[in-house]
């Protein structure tokens, strides 16, 4: 490596890559062909670029399908330019001057990574390499043994080499790694025997147990969160998220200053309590209804998809049958034409065959048209049904929301009554209790208090309206999207089928034509 | 006895009382019968008249000396119960006689009852006691069908001495089994015994059967083995059109035309049916031309199985001759006189003008079935009665015991010995292990296993005509063959042979159908594909092609078709193996490999070897109707400059459903072609191997056919030679061991003790004397033996010396033969002398030891130990 340092660093340019690809490509006759045709970089599966004195990784973006890349024994200082090589399985960067692990976040398929003999001090930035099996980090500058715990996340890791690092000098090094990475099979190119494993496990049992416990807790929390998120997602799909509780009610009062002030009036607390109960019950009704309707819609969609699938399958089977039949005949007639010597016979036969081809493509097209018609009818029927379902849903939700509004109005009246009563009492000076100053400020005259109560009421109604609007718009947009998608899918299917039929017809025709040409030439 | 008599008298009294009533009833019945008679057709009436007349005539038919007469039976060995009657049996016979008298009085126009024929010892025995219910130790005999089959196979059929009368003799089942032949009554008695033993509600029936039935004539019956099982037509249930199901395209064909077509079809069908029916009628006429003059008079005996027990859903008849079951409505059964089981005897009081079709088998109803013994269980009650019983069950239970106590006279136990069938006989089955049954257009032959040395157990020959002259096809069933051959089907008209094998053939053969055993002819071989490494199911061959079907291979190959060209004649004439036919074309098909995308998964590849052309067809994509194709033309040409052309675009014509870039490359195509080339080579090799395998199988089959080795189960103790030897050796060892033990237990003191007065305790003096005597005796024996050996030794030596002397004297005049004789004598004599010397030495060595051992033993002898202890 130090000898190489003396040489001038080279740049990874196109020529260098071409040369390497050419050298490592196929041999003999195939090699001649390859030369003649040229090899595209994206067809290359394996590339070897060792001892090239490369300073910087570059120009590799074309190698999309590369599986194995060897860049060892160069003077690379930074891992870069590998983002596009997502298919990479095997990466060798040993004997370079790399100081930090980086730039590997897209290489999710990587199984074997070698960073031997570099200047790395810290193990990190490997999170994306979930399939990692072999990791070679020997002859580096890793000094912190505790950081090995980071490697616990790679469930498939079996081989690890860390020899030649400062940590390898630690007396507990081997035991420690065996204890914390129990799935490891080879460490520093030597198999870990069961005895060592047991010893290590016993030795570090307390700390590993604690670690495991923490990991389990973390896992459980993650799972919980995941479950909750999924549930919410489900509710969202039913358009009734956050209606299974007092969320809407709470949001009504969240920004309502007057409302909370008024709540402290005598008698209002009880009123609020009953109001909330009733309100929540209606919310729950909406929620349940929403889930039920969602299920209904889903079942409808499923049956529709199933039937359409069946119909398409059947049609395809028919089409395949037709093509297979034709194919057989076609092959037979081709061979007879080939064997025929009389020119007139050939011509008549070719004409016959041409007719057959036309007939086949007609038949296939007819089948396709028939399917299109049938599907259109079915799709229209489904569209009608789903729109009906959605409308019914909206209607019912709206009526439930109207109940909410009624409750709010009722509550408002009651509240106004209490407020006016209190006002009268205050005016008469009969009020027994002490009111907080800011509340008392509302009771200066009748207008103020009526305005305050009214504002609160308006706020509440606004919230309810908003929720309702949100629900209705989302349901409607879902419905239109769904129908659009179905139409579009059907259209693409149709287009593809038509294209396929034409393509096939063209091909068969071409075969016949080439035969004709050949015969004429002969 | 007293009580019994009283009971019977009571019964008789009751019967007498009943008599008047019954007479009235009889009259009624007669009237009814008359009415019915008038209703029936003339032929019926005529028949009836004929019957009456015939019964009046009393033809005396001389007793035919049938092969199975008393003379052949060794009476002396039969047990006592066969030769005499117990008092109870005597009593029963009296009751039966009484019953018979009353019956003939009441029904004078009916034939006398079949109650107590004589047995082989000329002793009258009641028919019910001849039935000996026995459960056979063979699981095969647990069900009625196999049981009946056994009886029909096991016994040879003898006709009744007088076809119009029940026999006067009814032998015990043991005798019948021993001689393996009998008439219908013997058959049904044996079968009934076995069925009752197995838990069926079975009865022997004495009645009238058709001629075919009585003569066991199956020539008008279709062989059950030739009847193909009716294919159950499964009607596909049309699911109701579901929601969103697409509507079928409108049917544009003319309905009128369809209707017309339908009409035409129906007409054709009707015409055909008519013709068929006419044919049938013609056949029927031919049949009916041979009507039996004794129709309805032929006595037959069969078995009735009533529903109820052993989950029999419906009552039915079993004909014991043929082991076939018939419904009670069958035309072959023309009437029933009486029936009995091991407990009772019933007489049919119903009219049999319409065969047995109107009979009701409710034996509990005394109007329809007159019973002989009261109180034994009434096997079948009418449903109405049963309901009543259900209502007051408790009363019945109480009454039951009482009834039994005062009224019943139990049927005495059977006089017949236990029916025993030894395993050998059971296996041999038919008399002499062979049986032939003639069916309509078919002949069935059966053999016992191991009887034929090629394992043949059954052969069914079907004929084209009724006279059985033109063979149509032969089916042969085999058992215990080492090559696992199970069934051989030979079609005489087409010459097609089909062999069926059980699992276990060395080449996993399942079915082999062929017309000739020569290779390269039409043949189909099917295999047990699970037993084969290559998963081959079937290989079909014609003179020019070979087709193989595979299943469950890791390379997903499912089908290979090989076309052969004419064999190239070589200058040097080689055998067929070294000159395989050239392969012209190979077609291989593959199942879908789910691991590959459809565009890269080959569905079919065709190697046109002469054209150097390879065609590939890929699997169809999920949502497509066309599949990718590729055709490679392998021409090695040289271009204008003289360079070899490796690959040109026109060498590969491909059609791709979804055109891809990399497949357009010549390099890719070249590599694919190279790979295919290799695979072509492999396929050709495979074809060659298949041919070899066919030859090998044919050779093996021929060898097997010639050798036809039979296998024996390791559990078959009789036939398995190896195990037999082993067992015998073991037995011998055991025997020797036993002898040794006996010797060890030999009492050496016995002869000396015998001299003393028995039963007295030994005194010490006596004991000492006993011991001394024993020892001195033994010593004497040893000395005698030594002397004996010595004497023989000396004798031999003297003889030898004499011979030597003689030889020396006559040495000159001796012929070479004499000299040889002398030399051989010498060597033998020397050998004998040496042996005697050795024996003497050995005896000298062992004698003191033996002596000491005996002394030791005597000291320890329990009889002497007490007395000698002090002495020692």
PDB file of C-alpha atoms in Angstrom, chain A residues 3-229:
ATOM      1  CA  UNK A   3       4.498   1.517  -2.382  1.00  0.00           C
ATOM      2  CA  UNK A   4       1.355   2.411  -4.178  1.00  0.00           C
ATOM      3  CA  UNK A   5       1.222   5.716  -2.438  1.00  0.00           C
ATOM      4  CA  UNK A   6       4.201   6.795  -4.350  1.00  0.00           C
ATOM      5  CA  UNK A   7       2.392   6.352  -7.610  1.00  0.00           C
ATOM      6  CA  UNK A   8       0.185   9.053  -8.867  1.00  0.00           C
ATOM      7  CA  UNK A   9      -3.395   8.680  -7.747  1.00  0.00           C
ATOM      8  CA  UNK A  10      -5.743   7.810 -10.561  1.00  0.00           C
ATOM      9  CA  UNK A  11      -9.258   8.861 -11.312  1.00  0.00           C
ATOM     10  CA  UNK A  12     -11.983   6.342 -12.009  1.00  0.00           C
ATOM     11  CA  UNK A  13     -12.877   7.445 -15.501  1.00  0.00           C
ATOM     12  CA  UNK A  14     -14.826   5.810 -18.277  1.00  0.00           C
ATOM     13  CA  UNK A  15     -11.778   4.336 -19.966  1.00  0.00           C
ATOM     14  CA  UNK A  16     -10.600   2.650 -16.870  1.00  0.00           C
ATOM     15  CA  UNK A  17     -14.026   1.132 -16.274  1.00  0.00           C
ATOM     16  CA  UNK A  18     -14.361   0.022 -19.881  1.00  0.00           C
ATOM     17  CA  UNK A  19     -10.990  -1.612 -19.752  1.00  0.00           C
ATOM     18  CA  UNK A  20     -11.819  -3.422 -16.561  1.00  0.00           C
ATOM     19  CA  UNK A  21     -15.197  -4.564 -17.912  1.00  0.00           C
ATOM     20  CA  UNK A  22     -13.637  -5.743 -21.133  1.00  0.00           C
ATOM     21  CA  UNK A  23     -10.937  -7.655 -19.345  1.00  0.00           C
ATOM     22  CA  UNK A  24     -13.271  -9.311 -16.946  1.00  0.00           C
ATOM     23  CA  UNK A  25     -15.991 -10.067 -19.504  1.00  0.00           C
ATOM     24  CA  UNK A  26     -16.650 -13.289 -21.376  1.00  0.00           C
ATOM     25  CA  UNK A  27     -13.885 -15.198 -23.128  1.00  0.00           C
ATOM     26  CA  UNK A  28     -13.353 -16.973 -26.451  1.00  0.00           C
ATOM     27  CA  UNK A  29     -16.149 -16.847 -28.986  1.00  0.00           C
ATOM     28  CA  UNK A  30     -18.466 -15.100 -26.622  1.00  0.00           C
ATOM     29  CA  UNK A  31     -15.700 -12.615 -25.972  1.00  0.00           C
ATOM     30  CA  UNK A  32     -15.465 -11.839 -29.642  1.00  0.00           C
ATOM     31  CA  UNK A  33     -19.168 -11.257 -29.740  1.00  0.00           C
ATOM     32  CA  UNK A  34     -18.950  -9.052 -26.693  1.00  0.00           C
ATOM     33  CA  UNK A  35     -16.240  -7.020 -28.249  1.00  0.00           C
ATOM     34  CA  UNK A  36     -18.191  -6.678 -31.409  1.00  0.00           C
ATOM     35  CA  UNK A  37     -21.271  -5.535 -29.597  1.00  0.00           C
ATOM     36  CA  UNK A  38     -19.850  -3.798 -26.608  1.00  0.00           C
ATOM     37  CA  UNK A  39     -20.968  -4.439 -23.079  1.00  0.00           C
ATOM     38  CA  UNK A  40     -23.307  -2.086 -21.334  1.00  0.00           C
ATOM     39  CA  UNK A  41     -22.280  -1.176 -17.841  1.00  0.00           C
ATOM     40  CA  UNK A  42     -25.680  -1.999 -16.508  1.00  0.00           C
ATOM     41  CA  UNK A  43     -25.340  -5.615 -17.604  1.00  0.00           C
ATOM     42  CA  UNK A  44     -22.188  -6.127 -15.594  1.00  0.00           C
ATOM     43  CA  UNK A  45     -22.650  -8.225 -12.483  1.00  0.00           C
ATOM     44  CA  UNK A  46     -19.195  -8.230 -11.042  1.00  0.00           C
ATOM     45  CA  UNK A  47     -16.370  -5.696 -11.201  1.00  0.00           C
ATOM     46  CA  UNK A  48     -12.834  -5.870  -9.942  1.00  0.00           C
ATOM     47  CA  UNK A  49     -10.819  -2.660  -9.514  1.00  0.00           C
ATOM     48  CA  UNK A  50      -7.984  -3.564  -7.180  1.00  0.00           C
ATOM     49  CA  UNK A  51      -4.455  -2.150  -7.163  1.00  0.00           C
ATOM     50  CA  UNK A  52      -5.464   0.766  -9.353  1.00  0.00           C
ATOM     51  CA  UNK A  53      -4.338   3.485  -6.976  1.00  0.00           C
ATOM     52  CA  UNK A  54      -7.791   4.997  -7.034  1.00  0.00           C
ATOM     53  CA  UNK A  55      -8.292   7.976  -4.803  1.00  0.00           C
ATOM     54  CA  UNK A  56     -11.945   8.630  -5.281  1.00  0.00           C
ATOM     55  CA  UNK A  57     -14.861   6.401  -6.148  1.00  0.00           C
ATOM     56  CA  UNK A  58     -16.667   7.840  -9.120  1.00  0.00           C
ATOM     57  CA  UNK A  59     -18.550   7.088 -12.309  1.00  0.00           C
ATOM     58  CA  UNK A  60     -20.144   3.934 -10.957  1.00  0.00           C
ATOM     59  CA  UNK A  61     -23.767   5.075 -11.287  1.00  0.00           C
ATOM     60  CA  UNK A  62     -24.328   3.098 -14.458  1.00  0.00           C
ATOM     61  CA  UNK A  63     -23.651  -0.263 -12.872  1.00  0.00           C
ATOM     62  CA  UNK A  64     -27.202  -0.711 -11.676  1.00  0.00           C
ATOM     63  CA  UNK A  65     -27.100  -4.480 -11.566  1.00  0.00           C
ATOM     64  CA  UNK A  66     -23.707  -4.909 -10.029  1.00  0.00           C
ATOM     65  CA  UNK A  67     -23.606  -7.675  -7.426  1.00  0.00           C
ATOM     66  CA  UNK A  68     -19.949  -7.782  -6.516  1.00  0.00           C
ATOM     67  CA  UNK A  69     -17.549  -4.869  -6.360  1.00  0.00           C
ATOM     68  CA  UNK A  70     -13.899  -5.092  -5.404  1.00  0.00           C
ATOM     69  CA  UNK A  71     -12.119  -1.836  -4.656  1.00  0.00           C
ATOM     70  CA  UNK A  72      -9.413  -3.161  -2.395  1.00  0.00           C
ATOM     71  CA  UNK A  73      -5.814  -1.961  -2.315  1.00  0.00           C
ATOM     72  CA  UNK A  74      -6.465   1.565  -3.455  1.00  0.00           C
ATOM     73  CA  UNK A  75      -6.095   4.899  -1.717  1.00  0.00           C
ATOM     74  CA  UNK A  76      -9.744   5.662  -1.252  1.00  0.00           C
ATOM     75  CA  UNK A  77     -10.377   8.002   1.643  1.00  0.00           C
ATOM     76  CA  UNK A  78     -14.110   8.325   1.598  1.00  0.00           C
ATOM     77  CA  UNK A  79     -16.906   5.916   0.789  1.00  0.00           C
ATOM     78  CA  UNK A  80     -19.022   7.692  -1.829  1.00  0.00           C
ATOM     79  CA  UNK A  81     -20.622   7.282  -5.180  1.00  0.00           C
ATOM     80  CA  UNK A  82     -22.147   3.901  -4.342  1.00  0.00           C
ATOM     81  CA  UNK A  83     -25.731   5.135  -3.898  1.00  0.00           C
ATOM     82  CA  UNK A  84     -26.992   3.683  -7.174  1.00  0.00           C
ATOM     83  CA  UNK A  85     -25.591   0.203  -6.653  1.00  0.00           C
ATOM     84  CA  UNK A  86     -28.586  -1.017  -4.695  1.00  0.00           C
ATOM     85  CA  UNK A  87     -28.237  -4.625  -5.875  1.00  0.00           C
ATOM     86  CA  UNK A  88     -24.768  -4.911  -4.410  1.00  0.00           C
ATOM     87  CA  UNK A  89     -24.243  -8.031  -2.313  1.00  0.00           C
ATOM     88  CA  UNK A  90     -20.497  -8.147  -1.955  1.00  0.00           C
ATOM     89  CA  UNK A  91     -18.385  -5.042  -1.317  1.00  0.00           C
ATOM     90  CA  UNK A  92     -14.666  -5.088  -0.685  1.00  0.00           C
ATOM     91  CA  UNK A  93     -13.034  -1.836   0.437  1.00  0.00           C
ATOM     92  CA  UNK A  94     -10.101  -3.320   2.303  1.00  0.00           C
ATOM     93  CA  UNK A  95      -6.643  -1.790   2.292  1.00  0.00           C
ATOM     94  CA  UNK A  96      -7.727   1.788   1.761  1.00  0.00           C
ATOM     95  CA  UNK A  97      -7.534   4.949   3.765  1.00  0.00           C
ATOM     96  CA  UNK A  98     -11.129   5.211   4.885  1.00  0.00           C
ATOM     97  CA  UNK A  99     -11.687   6.944   8.199  1.00  0.00           C
ATOM     98  CA  UNK A 100     -15.442   6.820   8.733  1.00  0.00           C
ATOM     99  CA  UNK A 101     -18.122   4.462   7.637  1.00  0.00           C
ATOM    100  CA  UNK A 102     -20.615   6.383   5.503  1.00  0.00           C
ATOM    101  CA  UNK A 103     -22.446   6.387   2.201  1.00  0.00           C
ATOM    102  CA  UNK A 104     -23.771   2.858   2.580  1.00  0.00           C
ATOM    103  CA  UNK A 105     -27.379   3.775   3.365  1.00  0.00           C
ATOM    104  CA  UNK A 106     -28.846   2.582   0.080  1.00  0.00           C
ATOM    105  CA  UNK A 107     -27.082  -0.779  -0.110  1.00  0.00           C
ATOM    106  CA  UNK A 108     -29.885  -2.731   1.537  1.00  0.00           C
ATOM    107  CA  UNK A 109     -28.917  -6.020  -0.132  1.00  0.00           C
ATOM    108  CA  UNK A 110     -25.355  -6.022   1.073  1.00  0.00           C
ATOM    109  CA  UNK A 111     -24.364  -9.273   2.745  1.00  0.00           C
ATOM    110  CA  UNK A 112     -20.600  -9.159   2.793  1.00  0.00           C
ATOM    111  CA  UNK A 113     -18.705  -6.011   3.669  1.00  0.00           C
ATOM    112  CA  UNK A 114     -14.968  -5.819   4.069  1.00  0.00           C
ATOM    113  CA  UNK A 115     -13.308  -2.712   5.492  1.00  0.00           C
ATOM    114  CA  UNK A 116     -10.137  -4.438   6.541  1.00  0.00           C
ATOM    115  CA  UNK A 117      -7.028  -2.340   7.064  1.00  0.00           C
ATOM    116  CA  UNK A 118      -8.457   1.148   7.070  1.00  0.00           C
ATOM    117  CA  UNK A 119      -8.475   3.954   9.560  1.00  0.00           C
ATOM    118  CA  UNK A 120     -11.909   3.535  11.015  1.00  0.00           C
ATOM    119  CA  UNK A 121     -12.350   4.419  14.648  1.00  0.00           C
ATOM    120  CA  UNK A 122     -16.058   4.026  15.147  1.00  0.00           C
ATOM    121  CA  UNK A 123     -18.624   1.485  14.082  1.00  0.00           C
ATOM    122  CA  UNK A 124     -21.796   3.204  12.911  1.00  0.00           C
ATOM    123  CA  UNK A 125     -23.840   4.186   9.842  1.00  0.00           C
ATOM    124  CA  UNK A 126     -24.496   0.552   9.023  1.00  0.00           C
ATOM    125  CA  UNK A 127     -28.199   0.644   9.931  1.00  0.00           C
ATOM    126  CA  UNK A 128     -29.413   0.071   6.385  1.00  0.00           C
ATOM    127  CA  UNK A 129     -27.516  -3.173   5.887  1.00  0.00           C
ATOM    128  CA  UNK A 130     -30.187  -5.453   7.322  1.00  0.00           C
ATOM    129  CA  UNK A 131     -28.943  -8.519   5.453  1.00  0.00           C
ATOM    130  CA  UNK A 132     -25.347  -8.235   6.598  1.00  0.00           C
ATOM    131  CA  UNK A 133     -23.721 -11.625   7.196  1.00  0.00           C
ATOM    132  CA  UNK A 134     -19.995 -11.012   7.031  1.00  0.00           C
ATOM    133  CA  UNK A 135     -18.311  -7.938   8.390  1.00  0.00           C
ATOM    134  CA  UNK A 136     -14.586  -7.492   8.324  1.00  0.00           C
ATOM    135  CA  UNK A 137     -13.216  -4.595  10.324  1.00  0.00           C
ATOM    136  CA  UNK A 138      -9.759  -5.859  11.221  1.00  0.00           C
ATOM    137  CA  UNK A 139      -6.691  -3.627  11.331  1.00  0.00           C
ATOM    138  CA  UNK A 140      -8.585  -0.479  12.113  1.00  0.00           C
ATOM    139  CA  UNK A 141      -8.620   1.949  14.976  1.00  0.00           C
ATOM    140  CA  UNK A 142     -11.666   0.866  16.886  1.00  0.00           C
ATOM    141  CA  UNK A 143     -11.082   1.479  20.545  1.00  0.00           C
ATOM    142  CA  UNK A 144     -14.360   1.276  22.378  1.00  0.00           C
ATOM    143  CA  UNK A 145     -15.451  -2.254  23.192  1.00  0.00           C
ATOM    144  CA  UNK A 146     -18.933  -1.169  24.303  1.00  0.00           C
ATOM    145  CA  UNK A 147     -19.705   0.039  20.797  1.00  0.00           C
ATOM    146  CA  UNK A 148     -19.822  -3.589  19.703  1.00  0.00           C
ATOM    147  CA  UNK A 149     -23.321  -3.666  21.129  1.00  0.00           C
ATOM    148  CA  UNK A 150     -24.292  -1.697  18.040  1.00  0.00           C
ATOM    149  CA  UNK A 151     -23.812  -4.892  16.024  1.00  0.00           C
ATOM    150  CA  UNK A 152     -26.579  -6.677  17.898  1.00  0.00           C
ATOM    151  CA  UNK A 153     -29.124  -5.286  15.471  1.00  0.00           C
ATOM    152  CA  UNK A 154     -27.811  -7.413  12.568  1.00  0.00           C
ATOM    153  CA  UNK A 155     -29.737 -10.625  13.022  1.00  0.00           C
ATOM    154  CA  UNK A 156     -27.936 -12.448  10.192  1.00  0.00           C
ATOM    155  CA  UNK A 157     -24.401 -11.517  11.168  1.00  0.00           C
ATOM    156  CA  UNK A 158     -22.341 -14.702  11.473  1.00  0.00           C
ATOM    157  CA  UNK A 159     -18.778 -13.693  10.751  1.00  0.00           C
ATOM    158  CA  UNK A 160     -16.933 -10.796  12.283  1.00  0.00           C
ATOM    159  CA  UNK A 161     -13.315  -9.874  12.305  1.00  0.00           C
ATOM    160  CA  UNK A 162     -11.922  -7.215  14.567  1.00  0.00           C
ATOM    161  CA  UNK A 163      -8.349  -8.400  15.009  1.00  0.00           C
ATOM    162  CA  UNK A 164      -5.709  -5.720  14.857  1.00  0.00           C
ATOM    163  CA  UNK A 165      -7.841  -3.090  16.528  1.00  0.00           C
ATOM    164  CA  UNK A 166      -6.999  -1.567  19.845  1.00  0.00           C
ATOM    165  CA  UNK A 167      -9.957  -3.330  21.409  1.00  0.00           C
ATOM    166  CA  UNK A 168      -8.580  -6.725  20.420  1.00  0.00           C
ATOM    167  CA  UNK A 169      -5.840  -6.168  22.942  1.00  0.00           C
ATOM    168  CA  UNK A 170      -8.331  -6.056  25.803  1.00  0.00           C
ATOM    169  CA  UNK A 171      -8.155  -9.198  27.852  1.00  0.00           C
ATOM    170  CA  UNK A 172     -11.901  -9.679  27.875  1.00  0.00           C
ATOM    171  CA  UNK A 173     -12.255  -8.988  24.139  1.00  0.00           C
ATOM    172  CA  UNK A 174     -13.222 -12.434  22.887  1.00  0.00           C
ATOM    173  CA  UNK A 175     -15.505 -13.263  25.783  1.00  0.00           C
ATOM    174  CA  UNK A 176     -17.210  -9.934  25.541  1.00  0.00           C
ATOM    175  CA  UNK A 177     -17.994 -10.274  21.880  1.00  0.00           C
ATOM    176  CA  UNK A 178     -19.177 -13.861  22.262  1.00  0.00           C
ATOM    177  CA  UNK A 179     -21.511 -12.817  25.039  1.00  0.00           C
ATOM    178  CA  UNK A 180     -22.986  -9.826  23.310  1.00  0.00           C
ATOM    179  CA  UNK A 181     -23.224 -11.350  19.845  1.00  0.00           C
ATOM    180  CA  UNK A 182     -24.428 -14.876  20.634  1.00  0.00           C
ATOM    181  CA  UNK A 183     -25.394 -15.693  17.017  1.00  0.00           C
ATOM    182  CA  UNK A 184     -21.871 -15.184  15.791  1.00  0.00           C
ATOM    183  CA  UNK A 185     -20.177 -18.293  14.367  1.00  0.00           C
ATOM    184  CA  UNK A 186     -16.768 -17.025  13.329  1.00  0.00           C
ATOM    185  CA  UNK A 187     -14.740 -14.388  15.083  1.00  0.00           C
ATOM    186  CA  UNK A 188     -11.430 -13.295  13.613  1.00  0.00           C
ATOM    187  CA  UNK A 189     -11.514 -16.178  11.139  1.00  0.00           C
ATOM    188  CA  UNK A 190     -11.875 -18.779  13.859  1.00  0.00           C
ATOM    189  CA  UNK A 191     -14.899 -20.750  14.775  1.00  0.00           C
ATOM    190  CA  UNK A 192     -16.343 -20.029  18.168  1.00  0.00           C
ATOM    191  CA  UNK A 193     -16.743 -23.318  19.973  1.00  0.00           C
ATOM    192  CA  UNK A 194     -19.717 -24.036  22.199  1.00  0.00           C
ATOM    193  CA  UNK A 195     -17.616 -24.099  25.298  1.00  0.00           C
ATOM    194  CA  UNK A 196     -16.408 -20.539  24.805  1.00  0.00           C
ATOM    195  CA  UNK A 197     -19.931 -19.471  24.094  1.00  0.00           C
ATOM    196  CA  UNK A 198     -21.187 -20.973  27.343  1.00  0.00           C
ATOM    197  CA  UNK A 199     -18.376 -19.462  29.342  1.00  0.00           C
ATOM    198  CA  UNK A 200     -18.951 -16.059  27.828  1.00  0.00           C
ATOM    199  CA  UNK A 201     -22.647 -16.284  28.448  1.00  0.00           C
ATOM    200  CA  UNK A 202     -22.143 -17.100  32.089  1.00  0.00           C
ATOM    201  CA  UNK A 203     -19.580 -14.397  32.545  1.00  0.00           C
ATOM    202  CA  UNK A 204     -21.605 -11.562  31.118  1.00  0.00           C
ATOM    203  CA  UNK A 205     -24.997 -12.854  32.015  1.00  0.00           C
ATOM    204  CA  UNK A 206     -26.093  -9.919  34.166  1.00  0.00           C
ATOM    205  CA  UNK A 207     -25.280  -7.215  31.702  1.00  0.00           C
ATOM    206  CA  UNK A 208     -26.585  -9.101  28.698  1.00  0.00           C
ATOM    207  CA  UNK A 209     -29.794  -9.941  30.529  1.00  0.00           C
ATOM    208  CA  UNK A 210     -30.354  -6.331  31.282  1.00  0.00           C
ATOM    209  CA  UNK A 211     -29.629  -5.428  27.720  1.00  0.00           C
ATOM    210  CA  UNK A 212     -32.027  -8.027  26.495  1.00  0.00           C
ATOM    211  CA  UNK A 213     -34.688  -6.778  28.843  1.00  0.00           C
ATOM    212  CA  UNK A 214     -34.297  -3.256  27.566  1.00  0.00           C
ATOM    213  CA  UNK A 215     -34.376  -4.428  24.009  1.00  0.00           C
ATOM    214  CA  UNK A 216     -37.525  -6.365  24.681  1.00  0.00           C
ATOM    215  CA  UNK A 217     -39.147  -3.359  26.246  1.00  0.00           C
ATOM    216  CA  UNK A 218     -38.207  -1.247  23.292  1.00  0.00           C
ATOM    217  CA  UNK A 219     -39.546  -3.840  20.940  1.00  0.00           C
ATOM    218  CA  UNK A 220     -42.824  -4.031  22.844  1.00  0.00           C
ATOM    219  CA  UNK A 221     -43.174  -0.286  22.767  1.00  0.00           C
ATOM    220  CA  UNK A 222     -42.531  -0.190  19.070  1.00  0.00           C
ATOM    221  CA  UNK A 223     -45.077  -2.875  18.484  1.00  0.00           C
ATOM    222  CA  UNK A 224     -47.636  -1.038  20.584  1.00  0.00           C
ATOM    223  CA  UNK A 225     -47.112   2.094  18.669  1.00  0.00           C
ATOM    224  CA  UNK A 226     -47.349   0.233  15.433  1.00  0.00           C
ATOM    225  CA  UNK A 227     -50.629  -1.339  16.498  1.00  0.00           C
ATOM    226  CA  UNK A 228     -52.029   1.987  17.531  1.00  0.00           C
ATOM    227  CA  UNK A 229     -51.001   3.548  14.272  1.00  0.00           C
TER     228      UNK A 229
END
